[in-house]
Coordinates of C-alpha atoms (C1' of nucleotides) in Angstrom, one line a residue:
Chain A
X578 CA 0.0 0.0 0.0
X579 CA 1.1 3.6 -0.6
X580 CA 1.5 6.1 2.2
X581 CA -1.5 7.9 0.8
X582 CA -3.7 4.8 0.9
X583 CA -2.7 4.1 4.5
X584 CA -3.3 7.7 5.5
X585 CA -6.7 7.6 3.8
X586 CA -7.7 4.5 5.9
X587 CA -6.6 6.2 9.1
X588 CA -8.5 9.3 8.1
X589 CA -11.6 7.1 7.6
X590 CA -11.2 5.5 11.0
X591 CA -11.1 9.0 12.6
X592 CA -14.2 10.0 10.8
X593 CA -16.1 6.9 11.7
X594 CA -15.1 7.3 15.3
X595 CA -16.5 10.9 15.2
X596 CA -19.7 9.8 13.6
X597 CA -20.1 7.2 16.2
X598 CA -19.6 9.9 18.9
X599 CA -16.6 8.3 20.5
X600 CA -13.8 10.2 22.3
X601 CA -12.8 13.1 20.0
X602 CA -9.2 12.8 21.1
X603 CA -9.2 9.2 19.9
X604 CA -10.3 10.4 16.5
X605 CA -7.6 13.1 16.6
X606 CA -5.0 10.5 17.3
X607 CA -6.0 8.7 14.0
X608 CA -6.1 12.0 12.0
X609 CA -2.7 12.9 13.3
X610 CA -1.3 9.5 12.4
X611 CA -2.8 9.9 8.9
X612 CA -1.0 13.3 8.4
X613 CA 2.2 11.9 9.8
X614 CA 2.2 8.9 7.3
X615 CA 1.1 11.1 4.4
X616 CA 4.1 13.4 5.0
X617 CA 6.6 10.8 6.1
X618 CA 8.9 11.0 3.1
X619 CA 9.6 7.3 3.6
X620 CA 7.8 4.3 2.2
X621 CA 5.5 3.1 5.0
X622 CA 6.0 -0.5 4.0
X623 CA 9.7 -0.1 4.7
X624 CA 9.0 1.7 8.1
X625 CA 6.8 -1.2 9.1
X626 CA 9.1 -3.9 8.0
X627 CA 12.0 -2.3 9.8
X628 CA 9.9 -2.2 13.0
X629 CA 10.5 1.6 13.1
X630 CA 6.8 2.6 13.3
X631 CA 6.6 2.8 17.1
X632 CA 9.6 5.2 17.1
X633 CA 7.4 7.8 15.4
X634 CA 5.7 10.2 17.8
X635 CA 2.0 9.6 17.9
X636 CA 2.3 5.9 17.3
X637 CA 1.7 4.0 20.5
X638 CA 0.9 0.4 21.0
X639 CA -2.5 0.4 19.4
X640 CA -1.7 2.4 16.3
X641 CA 1.5 0.5 15.7
X642 CA -0.4 -2.7 15.8
X643 CA -3.2 -1.6 13.6
X644 CA -1.0 0.1 10.9
X645 CA 1.2 -3.0 10.9
X646 CA -1.8 -5.1 10.3
X647 CA -3.0 -2.8 7.5
X648 CA 0.3 -2.7 5.7
X649 CA 1.0 -6.4 5.9
X650 CA -2.5 -7.7 5.1
X651 CA -4.1 -4.8 3.2
X652 CA -7.0 -4.7 5.7
X653 CA -7.7 -3.2 9.1
X654 CA -10.1 -5.4 11.1
X655 CA -10.8 -2.5 13.4
X656 CA -12.2 -0.3 10.6
X657 CA -14.4 -3.1 9.3
X658 CA -15.6 -3.6 12.8
X659 CA -16.6 0.0 13.4
X660 CA -17.9 0.5 9.9
X661 CA -20.0 -2.7 10.2
X662 CA -23.5 -1.1 10.8
X663 CA -22.9 1.9 8.5
X664 CA -23.3 2.2 4.7
X665 CA -20.2 2.5 2.6
X666 CA -21.0 6.0 1.2
X667 CA -21.7 7.7 4.5
X668 CA -18.2 9.2 4.8
X669 CA -18.6 11.1 1.5
X670 CA -21.3 13.2 3.3
X671 CA -18.4 14.8 5.2
X672 CA -17.2 16.4 2.0
X673 CA -20.2 18.7 1.9
X674 CA -19.5 22.1 3.5
X675 CA -21.2 22.5 6.9
X676 CA -21.9 18.8 7.2
X677 CA -19.8 17.3 10.0
X678 CA -19.9 14.0 12.0
X679 CA -22.7 15.1 14.3
X680 CA -25.1 16.0 11.4
X681 CA -24.1 12.8 9.5
X682 CA -25.1 10.8 12.6
X683 CA -28.5 12.6 12.8
X684 CA -29.2 12.2 9.1
X685 CA -28.4 8.5 9.2
X686 CA -30.3 7.8 12.5
X687 CA -33.4 9.7 11.6
X688 CA -33.6 9.3 7.8
X689 CA -31.2 6.5 7.0
X690 CA -29.2 8.8 4.7
X691 CA -25.9 7.2 3.7
X692 CA -24.9 8.9 0.4
X693 CA -24.8 12.3 -1.2
X694 CA -27.7 11.3 -3.5
X695 CA -29.9 10.4 -0.6
X696 CA -28.9 13.6 1.2
X697 CA -29.8 15.7 -1.8
X698 CA -33.2 13.9 -2.1
X699 CA -34.0 14.6 1.6
X700 CA -33.0 18.2 1.3
X701 CA -35.0 18.6 -1.9
X702 CA -38.3 17.3 -0.5
X703 CA -37.9 19.2 2.8
X704 CA -37.3 16.3 5.2
X705 CA -34.0 17.7 6.3
X706 CA -35.4 20.9 7.6
X707 CA -37.6 19.1 10.1
X708 CA -34.7 17.4 11.9
X709 CA -33.5 18.6 15.3
X710 CA -31.1 21.5 15.0
X711 CA -31.9 21.9 11.3
X712 CA -34.1 24.5 9.6
X713 CA -34.9 25.9 6.2
X714 CA -31.6 27.8 5.9
X715 CA -29.4 24.8 6.8
X716 CA -31.3 22.7 4.3
X717 CA -30.8 25.3 1.5
X718 CA -27.1 25.6 2.5
X719 CA -26.6 21.9 2.1
X720 CA -28.2 21.8 -1.3
X721 CA -25.9 24.6 -2.3
X722 CA -22.9 22.8 -0.9
X723 CA -23.8 19.6 -2.8
X724 CA -23.9 21.6 -6.1
X725 CA -20.5 23.2 -5.3
X726 CA -19.0 19.8 -4.4
X727 CA -20.2 18.2 -7.6
X728 CA -18.7 21.0 -9.7
X729 CA -15.3 21.2 -8.1
X730 CA -14.8 18.2 -5.9
X731 CA -13.2 20.4 -3.4
X732 CA -9.7 21.0 -4.6
X733 CA -7.8 22.7 -7.4
X734 CA -4.3 23.3 -8.6
X735 CA -2.1 25.8 -6.8
X736 CA -1.5 27.5 -10.2
X737 CA -5.3 27.9 -10.7
X738 CA -5.8 29.4 -7.3
X739 CA -2.9 31.8 -7.2
X740 CA -4.1 34.2 -9.9
X741 CA -7.5 34.8 -8.3
X742 CA -5.8 34.9 -4.8
X743 CA -3.4 37.6 -5.8
X744 CA -6.1 39.6 -7.6
X745 CA -8.4 39.6 -4.6
X746 CA -5.5 40.4 -2.3
X747 CA -4.7 43.5 -4.4
X748 CA -8.4 44.5 -4.2
X749 CA -8.4 44.1 -0.4
X750 CA -5.3 46.2 0.0
X751 CA -7.3 49.0 -1.7
X752 CA -10.1 48.9 0.8
X753 CA -10.2 51.9 3.1
X754 CA -8.7 51.3 6.5
X755 CA -6.6 48.2 5.5
X756 CA -3.1 48.7 6.9
X757 CA -1.6 45.5 5.6
X758 CA -2.8 42.2 4.0
X759 CA -1.3 39.0 2.8
X760 CA -2.1 35.5 1.6
X761 CA -2.2 32.8 4.3
X762 CA -3.1 29.1 4.5
X763 CA -2.0 26.4 2.2
X764 CA -1.5 28.8 -0.7
X765 CA 1.2 30.6 1.3
X766 CA 2.7 27.3 2.2
X767 CA 2.8 26.5 -1.5
X768 CA 0.9 23.2 -1.2
X769 CA 0.4 21.6 -4.6
X770 CA -3.4 21.7 -4.4
X771 CA -5.6 24.1 -2.7
X772 CA -9.0 23.7 -1.0
X773 CA -9.7 27.4 -0.4
X774 CA -7.9 30.7 -0.4
X775 CA -7.1 32.4 3.0
X776 CA -6.4 36.0 3.2
X777 CA -5.5 38.1 6.3
X778 CA -5.8 41.9 6.7
X779 CA -5.0 44.3 9.5
X780 CA -7.5 47.1 10.2
X781 CA -9.1 49.1 13.0
X782 CA -12.4 48.7 11.1
X783 CA -12.8 45.0 10.7
X784 CA -16.6 45.0 10.0
X785 CA -16.2 47.6 7.3
X786 CA -13.4 45.7 5.6
X787 CA -15.4 42.4 5.7
X788 CA -18.4 44.2 4.2
X789 CA -16.3 45.7 1.4
X790 CA -14.7 42.3 0.8
X791 CA -18.1 40.7 0.3
X792 CA -19.0 43.4 -2.2
X793 CA -16.0 43.0 -4.4
X794 CA -16.5 42.5 -8.1
X795 CA -16.5 38.8 -8.9
X796 CA -18.1 37.6 -5.7
X797 CA -20.8 35.1 -6.6
X798 CA -22.1 34.3 -3.1
X799 CA -21.5 35.1 0.5
X800 CA -21.9 32.0 2.7
X801 CA -20.7 33.9 5.8
X802 CA -19.9 37.4 6.9
X803 CA -19.3 38.5 10.5
X804 CA -17.5 41.3 12.3
X805 CA -14.0 40.0 11.8
X806 CA -14.3 37.3 9.1
X807 CA -16.1 36.6 5.9
X808 CA -16.3 33.8 3.4
X809 CA -17.2 34.4 -0.3
X810 CA -17.5 32.2 -3.3
X811 CA -15.5 34.0 -6.0
X812 CA -15.9 33.3 -9.7
X813 CA -15.2 30.6 -10.8
X814 CA -16.4 28.8 -7.7
X815 CA -13.3 29.4 -5.5
X816 CA -13.9 29.9 -1.8
X817 CA -12.1 32.8 -0.3
X818 CA -11.9 33.4 3.5
X819 CA -10.9 36.8 4.8
X820 CA -10.0 37.4 8.4
X821 CA -9.4 40.9 9.8
X822 CA -7.5 41.6 13.0
X823 CA -6.0 44.7 14.7
X824 CA -2.5 45.5 13.5
X825 CA -1.0 44.5 16.8
X826 CA -2.3 41.0 16.3
X827 CA -1.2 40.7 12.6
X828 CA 1.9 38.6 13.2
X829 CA 0.3 36.1 15.4
X830 CA -2.8 36.0 13.1
X831 CA -0.5 35.5 10.0
X832 CA 1.2 32.7 11.7
X833 CA -2.0 31.1 12.8
X834 CA -3.8 31.4 9.4
X835 CA -0.8 30.1 7.5
X836 CA -0.8 26.8 9.4
X837 CA -0.5 24.0 8.9
X838 CA -2.9 22.8 11.6
X839 CA -0.3 20.3 12.9
X840 CA 2.4 23.0 12.9
X841 CA 0.1 25.3 14.9
X842 CA -0.8 22.7 17.5
X843 CA 2.9 22.0 18.0
X844 CA 3.7 25.7 18.4
X845 CA 0.9 26.2 20.8
X846 CA 2.1 23.3 22.9
X847 CA 5.5 25.0 22.9
X848 CA 3.9 28.1 24.1
X849 CA 2.1 26.2 26.9
X850 CA 5.5 24.7 27.9
X851 CA 6.8 28.3 28.4
X852 CA 3.7 29.1 30.5
X853 CA 2.3 31.2 27.6
X854 CA -0.8 31.1 25.4
X855 CA -0.6 31.4 21.6
X856 CA -3.7 32.2 19.6
X857 CA -4.5 34.3 16.5
X858 CA -4.5 37.5 18.6
X859 CA -1.0 37.2 19.9
X860 CA 1.4 35.4 22.2
X861 CA 0.4 36.0 25.8
X862 CA 2.1 35.8 29.2
X863 CA -1.0 35.9 31.4
X864 CA -2.8 39.0 30.2
X865 CA 0.3 40.6 28.8
X866 CA 0.8 40.4 25.1
X867 CA 4.4 39.7 24.1
X868 CA 4.8 42.2 21.2
X869 CA 5.6 41.0 17.8
X870 CA 5.5 43.2 14.7
X871 CA 6.1 40.3 12.3
X872 CA 6.4 36.5 12.3
X873 CA 10.2 36.8 12.8
X874 CA 9.6 38.6 16.1
X875 CA 7.0 36.0 17.1
X876 CA 9.4 33.1 16.5
X877 CA 12.2 35.1 18.3
X878 CA 10.2 34.9 21.6
X879 CA 10.6 31.2 21.5
X880 CA 14.4 31.6 20.8
X881 CA 14.1 29.9 17.5
X882 CA 14.8 30.7 13.9
X883 CA 12.0 32.1 11.8
X884 CA 10.4 29.2 9.9
X885 CA 9.6 29.9 6.3
X886 CA 6.0 29.2 5.4
X887 CA 6.8 26.3 3.0
X888 CA 8.3 24.3 5.9
X889 CA 5.4 24.6 8.3
X890 CA 4.1 21.0 7.9
X891 CA 5.2 19.8 11.3
X892 CA 7.8 17.5 9.7
X893 CA 10.7 18.5 12.0
X894 CA 10.9 22.2 11.2
X895 CA 10.1 23.3 14.8
X896 CA 12.8 21.1 16.3
X897 CA 15.3 22.3 13.6
X898 CA 14.4 25.9 14.2
X899 CA 15.0 25.5 18.0
X900 CA 18.4 24.1 17.3
X901 CA 19.2 26.8 14.7
X902 CA 19.5 24.2 12.0
X903 CA 17.0 25.4 9.4
X904 CA 18.2 25.2 5.8
X905 CA 18.9 28.4 3.9
X906 CA 16.2 27.7 1.3
X907 CA 16.8 28.0 -2.4
X908 CA 15.0 31.0 -4.1
X909 CA 13.7 31.5 -7.6
X910 CA 16.3 34.2 -8.2
X911 CA 19.1 31.7 -7.5
X912 CA 18.2 29.7 -10.7
X913 CA 20.5 30.6 -13.6
X914 CA 19.3 28.3 -16.3
X915 CA 16.1 26.6 -17.5
X916 CA 16.1 22.8 -17.8
X917 CA 13.8 20.5 -19.8
X918 CA 12.7 22.7 -22.6
X919 CA 10.8 21.4 -25.6
X920 CA 10.9 23.1 -29.0
X921 CA 8.8 22.9 -32.2
X922 CA 11.2 20.1 -33.3
X923 CA 9.0 17.8 -31.2
X924 CA 5.8 18.9 -29.4
X925 CA 6.8 22.4 -28.2
X926 CA 5.3 25.6 -29.6
X927 CA 8.5 27.6 -29.8
X928 CA 11.3 27.6 -32.3
X929 CA 14.9 27.4 -31.0
X930 CA 15.4 31.0 -31.9
X931 CA 12.3 32.1 -30.0
X932 CA 13.3 30.0 -27.0
X933 CA 16.7 31.6 -27.0
X934 CA 15.1 35.1 -27.2
X935 CA 12.4 34.5 -24.6
X936 CA 14.6 32.8 -22.0
X937 CA 17.4 35.2 -22.3
X938 CA 15.0 38.1 -22.0
X939 CA 13.8 36.6 -18.7
X940 CA 17.4 37.0 -17.3
X941 CA 18.6 33.4 -17.6
X942 CA 22.0 32.6 -19.0
X943 CA 21.3 29.1 -20.5
X944 CA 18.7 26.5 -21.2
X945 CA 18.7 22.8 -21.7
X946 CA 16.9 21.8 -24.9
X947 CA 15.2 18.5 -24.3
X948 CA 12.8 17.4 -27.1
X949 CA 11.3 14.0 -27.1
X950 CA 13.1 10.9 -28.4
X951 CA 11.7 8.9 -31.3
X952 CA 9.5 6.4 -29.3
X953 CA 7.1 9.2 -28.4
X954 CA 5.7 9.4 -31.9
X955 CA 2.6 11.2 -30.8
X956 CA 4.8 14.1 -29.7
X957 CA 6.8 14.0 -32.9
X958 CA 9.9 12.5 -31.2
X959 CA 13.2 13.0 -32.9
X960 CA 14.7 10.2 -35.1
X961 CA 18.5 9.9 -35.0
X962 CA 18.8 11.8 -38.3
X963 CA 16.5 14.6 -37.0
X964 CA 18.7 14.8 -33.9
X965 CA 21.7 15.6 -36.1
X966 CA 19.8 18.2 -38.1
X967 CA 18.6 19.8 -34.8
X968 CA 22.2 20.1 -33.7
X969 CA 23.0 22.0 -36.8
X970 CA 20.3 24.4 -36.1
X971 CA 21.4 24.7 -32.5
X972 CA 24.8 25.7 -33.7
X973 CA 23.3 28.4 -36.0
X974 CA 21.1 29.9 -33.3
X975 CA 23.8 29.7 -30.7
X976 CA 26.0 31.9 -33.0
X977 CA 23.6 34.8 -32.6
X978 CA 23.3 34.5 -28.8
X979 CA 26.1 36.2 -26.9
X980 CA 26.8 35.2 -23.3
X981 CA 24.0 32.6 -23.5
X982 CA 24.3 28.9 -24.0
X983 CA 22.0 26.2 -25.3
X984 CA 22.8 22.8 -24.0
X985 CA 22.0 20.0 -26.4
X986 CA 19.9 17.5 -24.5
X987 CA 17.1 15.0 -25.1
X988 CA 14.2 13.7 -23.1
X989 CA 15.1 10.1 -23.8
X990 CA 12.3 7.6 -23.4
X991 CA 12.8 4.7 -20.9
X992 CA 11.5 1.6 -22.7
X993 CA 9.5 -1.1 -20.9
X994 CA 12.6 -3.2 -20.3
X995 CA 14.6 -0.2 -18.9
X996 CA 16.7 0.3 -22.0
X997 CA 16.8 3.7 -23.6
X998 CA 15.3 4.9 -26.9
X999 CA 18.8 5.8 -28.4
X1000 CA 22.0 3.8 -28.2
X1001 CA 24.9 4.9 -26.1
X1002 CA 26.9 6.1 -29.0
X1003 CA 24.3 8.7 -29.8
X1004 CA 23.5 9.5 -26.2
X1005 CA 27.2 10.2 -25.5
X1006 CA 27.2 13.0 -28.0
X1007 CA 24.5 15.0 -26.2
X1008 CA 25.7 17.5 -23.5
X1009 CA 23.1 16.0 -21.2
X1010 CA 20.2 13.5 -21.3
X1011 CA 17.0 13.4 -19.3
X1012 CA 15.4 10.0 -19.0
X1013 CA 11.6 9.6 -18.6
X1014 CA 8.8 7.1 -18.6
X1015 CA 5.9 8.0 -20.9
X1016 CA 4.3 4.6 -21.5
X1017 CA 3.5 1.3 -19.8
X1018 CA 2.3 2.9 -16.6
X1019 CA 0.3 -0.2 -15.5
X1020 CA 3.2 -2.5 -14.7
X1021 CA 3.9 -3.8 -11.3
X1022 CA 5.9 -1.8 -8.8
X1023 CA 8.8 -4.4 -9.0
X1024 CA 8.9 -4.2 -12.8
X1025 CA 8.6 -0.4 -12.8
X1026 CA 11.3 0.0 -10.1
X1027 CA 13.7 -2.3 -12.0
X1028 CA 12.9 -0.5 -15.3
X1029 CA 13.8 2.9 -13.9
X1030 CA 16.8 1.8 -11.9
X1031 CA 18.2 0.1 -15.1
X1032 CA 17.7 3.4 -17.0
X1033 CA 19.4 5.6 -14.4
X1034 CA 22.3 3.2 -14.2
X1035 CA 23.1 4.0 -17.9
X1036 CA 26.2 6.2 -17.7
X1037 CA 24.8 8.7 -20.2
X1038 CA 21.7 9.5 -18.2
X1039 CA 22.2 12.7 -16.2
X1040 CA 18.7 13.5 -15.0
X1041 CA 15.6 11.5 -14.2
X1042 CA 12.4 13.4 -15.3
X1043 CA 9.1 13.4 -13.4
X1044 CA 10.0 10.4 -11.3
X1045 CA 6.5 9.3 -10.4
X1046 CA 4.5 10.3 -13.4
X1047 CA 1.6 11.8 -11.5
X1048 CA -0.7 14.4 -12.9
X1049 CA -2.3 16.3 -10.0
X1050 CA -6.0 15.8 -9.6
X1051 CA -5.9 13.7 -12.8
X1052 CA -3.6 10.7 -12.6
X1053 CA -2.1 8.9 -9.6
X1054 CA 1.6 8.2 -9.7
X1055 CA 2.6 4.8 -11.2
X1056 CA 3.4 2.0 -8.8
X1057 CA 7.1 2.3 -8.0
X1058 CA 9.5 1.9 -5.0
X1059 CA 10.4 5.6 -5.2
X1060 CA 13.0 5.3 -2.4
X1061 CA 14.9 2.6 -4.3
X1062 CA 14.7 4.8 -7.4
X1063 CA 16.0 7.8 -5.5
X1064 CA 18.8 5.7 -4.0
X1065 CA 19.8 4.6 -7.4
X1066 CA 19.9 8.2 -8.6
X1067 CA 22.1 9.2 -5.7
X1068 CA 24.4 6.2 -6.3
X1069 CA 24.7 6.9 -10.0
X1070 CA 25.0 10.7 -9.5
X1071 CA 21.9 11.2 -11.6
X1072 CA 20.0 14.4 -10.7
X1073 CA 16.4 14.1 -9.8
X1074 CA 14.0 16.4 -11.6
X1075 CA 11.5 18.6 -9.7
X1076 CA 9.1 19.4 -12.4
X1077 CA 7.8 23.0 -12.0
X1078 CA 4.9 22.2 -14.2
X1079 CA 1.9 22.9 -12.0
X1080 CA 0.2 19.8 -13.1
X1081 CA 3.1 17.6 -12.1
X1082 CA 5.2 19.1 -9.3
X1083 CA 7.0 15.8 -9.4
X1084 CA 9.1 14.7 -7.4
X1085 CA 6.6 15.2 -4.6
X1086 CA 8.1 17.5 -1.9
X1087 CA 7.4 14.8 0.7
X1088 CA 10.2 12.7 -0.8
X1089 CA 12.6 15.6 -1.6
X1090 CA 14.1 15.9 1.8
X1091 CA 14.7 12.2 2.2
X1092 CA 16.3 12.1 -1.3
X1093 CA 18.6 15.0 -0.3
X1094 CA 19.5 13.2 2.9
X1095 CA 20.8 10.2 0.9
X1096 CA 22.9 12.5 -1.2
X1097 CA 20.7 13.1 -4.3
X1098 CA 21.1 16.3 -6.4
X1099 CA 18.2 18.0 -8.1
X1100 CA 17.2 20.2 -11.0
X1101 CA 14.2 22.4 -10.8
X1102 CA 13.0 22.0 -14.4
X1103 CA 10.1 23.3 -16.5
X1104 CA 9.0 20.6 -19.0
X1105 CA 8.1 23.7 -21.0
X1106 CA 6.1 23.4 -24.2
X1107 CA 4.4 26.8 -24.4
X1108 CA 5.6 30.4 -23.8
X1109 CA 3.6 30.6 -20.6
X1110 CA 5.3 27.4 -19.3
X1111 CA 8.5 29.5 -19.1
X1112 CA 6.9 31.4 -16.1
X1113 CA 6.3 28.4 -14.0
X1114 CA 9.7 28.2 -12.3
X1115 CA 8.5 29.5 -9.0
X1116 CA 6.1 26.5 -8.6
X1117 CA 9.1 24.1 -8.8
X1118 CA 11.1 26.2 -6.5
X1119 CA 8.2 26.1 -4.0
X1120 CA 8.5 22.3 -4.1
X1121 CA 12.3 22.5 -3.6
X1122 CA 11.7 24.8 -0.6
X1123 CA 9.1 22.5 0.8
X1124 CA 11.7 19.7 0.5
X1125 CA 14.3 21.7 2.5
X1126 CA 16.6 22.3 -0.5
X1127 CA 19.3 24.9 -0.5
X1128 CA 20.9 26.5 -3.5
X1129 CA 23.8 24.0 -3.5
X1130 CA 21.3 21.1 -3.9
X1131 CA 19.9 22.5 -7.2
X1132 CA 22.2 22.1 -10.2
X1133 CA 20.6 24.7 -12.4
X1134 CA 21.6 27.3 -9.8
X1135 CA 25.1 26.8 -11.2
X1136 CA 26.4 29.2 -13.8
X1137 CA 26.4 27.9 -17.4
X1138 CA 30.2 27.2 -17.1
X1139 CA 29.8 25.4 -13.8
X1140 CA 26.8 23.4 -15.1
X1141 CA 28.8 22.4 -18.2
X1142 CA 31.8 21.5 -16.1
X1143 CA 29.6 19.3 -13.9
X1144 CA 28.2 17.5 -16.9
X1145 CA 31.6 16.9 -18.5
X1146 CA 33.3 15.9 -15.2
X1147 CA 30.6 13.4 -14.6
X1148 CA 31.0 11.8 -18.0
X1149 CA 34.8 12.0 -17.8
X1150 CA 34.6 10.1 -14.5
X1151 CA 33.0 7.1 -16.3
Chain B
dG1456 C1' -5.5 6.7 21.3
dC1457 C1' -1.2 9.2 23.0
dC1458 C1' 1.8 10.9 26.4
dG1459 C1' 4.8 12.2 30.8
dT1460 C1' 12.1 16.8 33.7
dT1461 C1' 5.6 17.6 38.7
dT1462 C1' 2.0 13.2 36.2
dT1463 C1' 0.9 6.0 34.3
dC1464 C1' -4.3 9.3 35.1
dG1465 C1' -6.1 13.0 33.2
dG1466 C1' -5.2 16.0 30.3
dC1467 C1' -5.2 16.7 25.0
dC1468 C1' -5.0 24.3 20.7
dC1469 C1' -8.3 27.7 20.4
dG1470 C1' -11.7 31.1 18.6
dA1471 C1' -15.3 32.9 14.9
dC1472 C1' -19.6 32.3 12.7
dT1473 C1' -24.2 30.3 11.7
dG1474 C1' -28.5 28.6 12.7
dT1475 C1' -31.6 27.3 15.7
dT1476 C1' -31.5 28.6 19.9
dT1477 C1' -33.4 31.2 25.0
dT1478 C1' -27.6 29.8 26.3
dC1479 C1' -25.5 26.7 22.7
dA1480 C1' -24.1 22.9 19.4
dG1481 C1' -21.9 22.1 15.2
dT1482 C1' -18.6 23.2 11.8
dC1483 C1' -14.4 25.1 10.2
dG1484 C1' -9.7 26.3 10.1

DNA sequence: GCCGTTTTCGGCCCGACTGTTTTCAGTCG
């Protein structure tokens, strides 16, 4: 089972416990365990087989036993047991806004509702409004929520949310009385998919700011608006929450609303250990607020380094900050060259000339041309003879580009047996080659792992592209022992791609830190086909930062000369 | 269900908003 699958089961256990009305802290223990496994950065199967599960905080006797059972047998008897009287679809009800475990229980006990369809029916014919604690408004709200859920399924890509978020933030900053404002929540942490957009503002007139927010152009509906906080549905169907606090609370509120939830709980526990209290209004010693103008000052009270938002996932960042051991994270401006660029020779939209012009204009000093190899016929992959003709054109274009270099590379296909689409004699003549899987996704994990490891063991492979093949919200990663693959990359000095393409963001940040720890190097690459793809770099850098990477871990932070030297040194060392 | 530099029992982060309520439960983040 994958970490995600195990986490999902633990999540379900927590939800069922809540619906059954059991100790909420017991449910929380399962939720917390789910988050831990999801963000573990290590294959849970390995953790279990090494007997290391019980070393992880939050895993006591019971959870260790149950997760071990789940991983080794594929089932958890306890979940079957507590699910026993309940219909399979009942947990999907929790995906509807304003429907939580208590209401699910009432709906099921009173009306036998066990699916979203049944909930919709009961809301449509008025039965829901008659239940205890319900009314006409709640019933209408649930119908609305079902429509919204069906349209968007709750999440969208970071790249799709960022535009509207920044637009609305600009509008909020224009509202009279707003002193400062910023994005918060998962969008600020640069999570790859976003549920809703959180924005924070400082003002002495919170109600006035909330009102103005709900009246902005583009607001479709206003599910909630109070004195300090409002929620709107913004076209096209994105939920935006605004919270307004006094300026003196801004730092604490910004920290609080950025999360993650687990990070916040950990920080609050730390505050309690100091005898303080931390909430969104400030850090308090009794009734005295410990002043903090910004988040840096807030962290300083704890005698710890300021934790960048991307790291706030409670995966060790608080411990590291207390020891003064946080990484000096890579920044977008550190990147000198763009990697994994397609041209119109295969399925890209831009000519070599245009690529040179566009990329140089953006301030980069080199790019790594990487069209498809011949096996990817649908993408007009290059035959051997077309490769040679492309090189001639590269030479011609290069002549007209001063202090700018085009690296001759290829995105060479990894065949089903792990061999490569070109023979070594051709590969050896490229400056660099990027190996990638584009077909045969359905094979077993053992086969896929062996296939990729064989490919990265080829001495002429320099980079492994999109290592898991996932497409966010569209396609799950293929089955593969990603840790074994990353180990092979580290052993063979093959750089691991972090695809900045918003639909990929692959390698997943959850594995980046672990890969770094075993000695892997990375490129933050674009997989660019269109001109707009050239502007996606920051999304990849976001993943690198979430994976604790520094400038020295990312090869395309090297200058063109250094990058060239690294490639040639590597090949000379063969 | 987890956890412990006072604790192996008794805590577990904390507040806003809504709707259905006469003082609060449920949901959300």
